[in-house]
Amino acid sequence: TATSNEKKSWSLSNFDIGKPLGRGKFGNVYLAREKESKYVVALKVLFKKQIQESRVEHQVRREIEIQAHLRHPHILRLYGYFHDDARIYLILEYAPKGTLFKELQSQPLKRFTEQKSAVYIGSLASALKYLHERDVIHRDIKPENLLLGHKGDLKIADFGWSVHEPNSLRTTLCGTLDYLPPEMVQGKPHTKNVDLWSLGVLCYELIVGRPPFLATDYDETYKKIIKIDYKLPDYVSRAAAHFMSKLLVLNPQQRLPLDQVFLHPWVAAHNK
Ligand SMILES: Cc1cc(Cn2cc(-c3c(Cl)cnc4nc(-c5cn(C)nc5C)[nH]c34)cn2)no1
């Protein structure tokens, strides 16, 4: 049963390793199968040396601590973990349909209908509500970190950046600013309302096919974010435009709370 598995101590010899699923800064994720149960998982292999060199042990420890205790249909499960002298292994739920990013790119117009976008937003909002009730902020909501289960259902993955609220950023930001709210790009203390901003950015990207503050370089993106400078193509409905305008708000306290997200006409209409 699940509980006995969770208590069991695992080792690499319990698994047949398959193809690589993804590569990250500190290691790779492989398709794997537990030998006895034949259960298919995603095995995330992180190198201790690289983690120590980048001084992100606390981040990896937090990713494990946080994700191991979460149980929600739209949050990727962490079943267990183990380590050897060189590596840390996270036994994760396998999401057979890959990333939302790949699904978005595979659309003819590189964007989803508003119906499909609102269903993803509804799922994400319910996962965020579950996280925020436990004072966990994800901080890295973007299509690359959202995976799809066998029914195409959304799963938040990669808790490498999640923290307990309130928090001020200790690790330098690397990678795209696109999803970060003004308070984070300005290095100010931030709360779980950062995830509300990212929900608005994600909503824009699903409907339009690119993030709202996309620019040629870091500084351009930075300026657009703090000025909330984005434009909506004319095919975007007024209901969707209104919904996004309630999340892409400078003052974190004035962003639409998650309970209101489900009640907003645009989300409610498509999540009957
Ligand atoms: C290191 C490192 C890399 C990553 C990003 N990443 C996550 C996965 C992944 C996980 Cl954790 C779980 N299920 C997955 N399913 C896929 C997948 C399925 N298809 C058909 N295509 C892909 C891709 N990837 C999964 C892989 N890389 N995080 O830390």
Coordinates of C-alpha atoms and ligand atoms in Angstrom, one line a residue, residues 19-31 41-46 63 76 92-99 102 144-145 147-148 157-158, ligand 1:
K19 CA 15.0 7.4 -21.5
P20 CA 15.9 10.9 -20.2
L21 CA 12.8 13.1 -19.9
G22 CA 14.4 16.4 -19.2
R23 CA 17.6 18.1 -18.2
G24 CA 18.2 20.7 -15.6
K25 CA 21.0 22.7 -14.1
F26 CA 21.8 20.2 -11.4
G27 CA 20.9 17.0 -13.0
N28 CA 18.4 15.1 -15.2
V29 CA 15.0 13.4 -15.0
Y30 CA 14.7 9.8 -16.4
L31 CA 11.7 7.6 -17.1
V41 CA 7.9 7.0 -12.3
A42 CA 10.0 10.0 -13.2
L43 CA 13.4 9.7 -11.4
K44 CA 15.0 13.1 -10.9
V45 CA 18.8 12.7 -10.4
L46 CA 20.6 15.7 -8.9
E63 CA 11.8 21.1 -2.6
L76 CA 2.9 16.3 -9.1
L92 CA 8.3 11.6 -8.8
E93 CA 5.0 10.9 -10.4
Y94 CA 5.4 10.5 -14.2
A95 CA 3.2 12.8 -16.3
P96 CA 2.8 11.0 -19.6
K97 CA 1.8 14.0 -21.7
G98 CA 4.8 16.1 -21.0
T99 CA 4.9 19.9 -20.4
K102 CA 5.1 21.5 -25.5
E144 CA 7.7 24.6 -18.6
N145 CA 7.0 23.7 -15.0
L147 CA 3.0 18.9 -16.7
L148 CA 0.1 17.0 -18.1
A157 CA 5.9 20.3 -10.9
D158 CA 9.4 21.6 -9.9
Ligands
LIG1 C1 16.6 18.2 -13.5 C2 15.3 18.6 -13.8 C3 14.6 18.6 -15.1 C4 13.3 19.1 -14.8 C5 12.2 19.3 -15.7 N1 11.6 18.0 -16.0 C6 10.5 17.4 -15.4 C7 10.3 16.2 -16.1 C8 9.1 15.3 -15.8 C9 8.7 14.9 -14.6 CL1 9.4 15.5 -13.1 C10 7.5 14.1 -14.5 N2 6.9 13.6 -15.5 C11 7.4 13.9 -16.8 N3 6.9 13.6 -18.0 C12 7.7 14.2 -18.9 C13 7.5 14.0 -20.3 C14 6.6 13.1 -20.9 N4 6.7 13.3 -22.2 C15 5.9 12.6 -23.2 N5 7.6 14.2 -22.5 C16 8.1 14.7 -21.3 C17 9.1 15.7 -21.3 N6 8.6 14.9 -18.3 C18 8.5 14.8 -17.0 C19 11.2 16.1 -17.1 N7 12.1 17.2 -17.0 N8 13.2 19.3 -13.5 O1 14.4 19.0 -12.9

